[in-house]
Every structure is written in C-alpha cells, then in structure tokens.
Amino acid sequence: MAEKIANLEHWQERIDLAAAFRWAERLNMHEGVANHFSLAINDDGTKFLMNPNQMHFKRIKASDMIVVDAKDPETLVGPHAPDPTAWGLHGGIHRGCSHARCVMHVHSPYTTVLASLSDSRLPPIDQNACTFFNRYVIDENYGGLAFEDEGERCAALLQDPKHKVMVMGNHGVLVIGETVADTFNRLYYFERACMTYILALQTGRPLRVLPDDIAEKTASELESYPEQDVRHLSELKAILDDENSNYAT
C-alpha cells in the first residue's frame, strides 16, 4: 500500500473512495467521465471529498480527490472546481441529509433500466432484492440536469434514514451510507438485484415473488450481518494491490 502523500488529510478515506471508483469502472457501473461519489469529512456533512471534474473512474487515485464545500458556491470557481451537477446533487444531499455521510450516484446498466420503466419498483424475487424491501424510494419527477434545485428536491426524498437507495426515474440511482464500504456494498447489491429482476422479466414467465413478511425478515437479517461491507471493500483493495494498481497513490 502506498504511503500517505504529505499534506493530504483523510488519506484512508481517499484510498477507499479510489478503490470504489476503480471497481465501479471494472463492473461497467460508470458513465465515461460523468457520475460521482462523495464522502463527508466534517460533522454536519457539508464538506466532502469528491472525484475531480471529468476524470474517468478508471484513472482516479486517492490523491486526486477534491474537497468540496456544499455551503460555499465559490467552490465552483477555480481550477479544481467540481462538476456543477455534482455540486448541485451531492451538495444538496449532504446539506439536507446529515445521515448521508457517503453518496454514490451512477447510471449503472440494470438499475437505469429499472429507472426507465413506468413501474420502477423492485419486487422481492431473490435474496438480493429482499435486501432493499421497503428501504428505497422512487423519484418520479426527474427535472433535468442535477443543478442545485434538483439536488435539494432529491434530498427531500431521503429524509427517512431507512431509505438508503433512490431509484432516480429516467436517470439512474443514488445510494447513501455511513462509509465508503457501506455505500459501495449497497450500490453493488442493488445493481445485482436489478440485473436478476430485468433478466427474469426477459423470460416472459411469471415471477416468484416472496411474501412481504419473508422479504422484511430477510432484509433485517442482512442489515445485521457482520462486517460484510468492510470485508467486501477490503477484498477489492487486496485484488487491486495484487495487480499493482496505483489507486492508493
């Protein structure tokens, strides 16, 4: 693992974010030089680390993260300014949802298909889908690029801490969590659940939907499953390290 670069704070958090970016690219859960992840670094969540404007996920390193202030519009001025839509969406979420310490927004393929259907619900047809039973919201009112007003509107939909995933109708998905590991793990399994659902729909055959009580029981059991998120991210970093990736530099 690379040593900390002088004068860069929150080094371990930067490494975790960089690993998440690299793995999102590997899984094709990216949109070229668009989409963003952010991680709060102060108590109220209004200062956060974020990927630089227009940098491909595959190249992002720990030292590349920029610090964004959601309370200061002047952060949009200067050579290290974030993407305005990133500031609008992530700034709105971090200002309006202090429990959203980490925010990941992507246009991942299967989740975006779900977001494009007139009915964007994810029925509990397998264990992964049960993870999200009654734990996501659907945004039915896409309003264009995610500038500041759109970010504030989205933040209003995530006030219930139980809802950690937002299916952004006609757009993609936004996932929140306490840490990079927690959030990326949720993002990964939501995309997997959507993949199973979309493939099942393609068979044209009836779905085997689990009863609500079993779906809720499974979701509760998975919420208390020990350290899966931490171990998941740790394994991803170990693979990157074995490959001599420069993500942690």
mmCIF file with all atom_site columns, C-alpha atoms in Angstrom, residues 3 13 52 65 98-99 119 148 219 243:
data_model
loop_
_atom_site.group_PDB
_atom_site.id
_atom_site.type_symbol
_atom_site.label_atom_id
_atom_site.label_alt_id
_atom_site.label_comp_id
_atom_site.label_asym_id
_atom_site.label_entity_id
_atom_site.label_seq_id
_atom_site.pdbx_PDB_ins_code
_atom_site.Cartn_x
_atom_site.Cartn_y
_atom_site.Cartn_z
_atom_site.occupancy
_atom_site.B_iso_or_equiv
_atom_site.pdbx_formal_charge
_atom_site.auth_seq_id
_atom_site.auth_comp_id
_atom_site.auth_asym_id
_atom_site.auth_atom_id
_atom_site.pdbx_PDB_model_num
ATOM 1  C CA . GLU A 1 3   ? 2.405   5.778  1.840   1.00 0.00 ? 3   GLU A CA 1
ATOM 2  C CA . GLU A 1 13  ? -10.963 7.671  3.156   1.00 0.00 ? 13  GLU A CA 1
ATOM 3  C CA . PRO A 1 52  ? -12.437 15.661 -9.899  1.00 0.00 ? 52  PRO A CA 1
ATOM 4  C CA . MET A 1 65  ? -9.908  13.711 -4.639  1.00 0.00 ? 65  MET A CA 1
ATOM 5  C CA . SER A 1 98  ? -26.772 14.746 7.587   1.00 0.00 ? 98  SER A CA 1
ATOM 6  C CA . HIS A 1 99  ? -27.135 10.956 7.868   1.00 0.00 ? 99  HIS A CA 1
ATOM 7  C CA . ASP A 1 119 ? -43.179 0.895  -12.704 1.00 0.00 ? 119 ASP A CA 1
ATOM 8  C CA . GLU A 1 148 ? -28.804 22.990 -7.117  1.00 0.00 ? 148 GLU A CA 1
ATOM 9  C CA . ALA A 1 219 ? -33.789 -7.562 4.915   1.00 0.00 ? 219 ALA A CA 1
ATOM 10 C CA . GLU A 1 243 ? -2.392  -6.057 -9.524  1.00 0.00 ? 243 GLU A CA 1
#
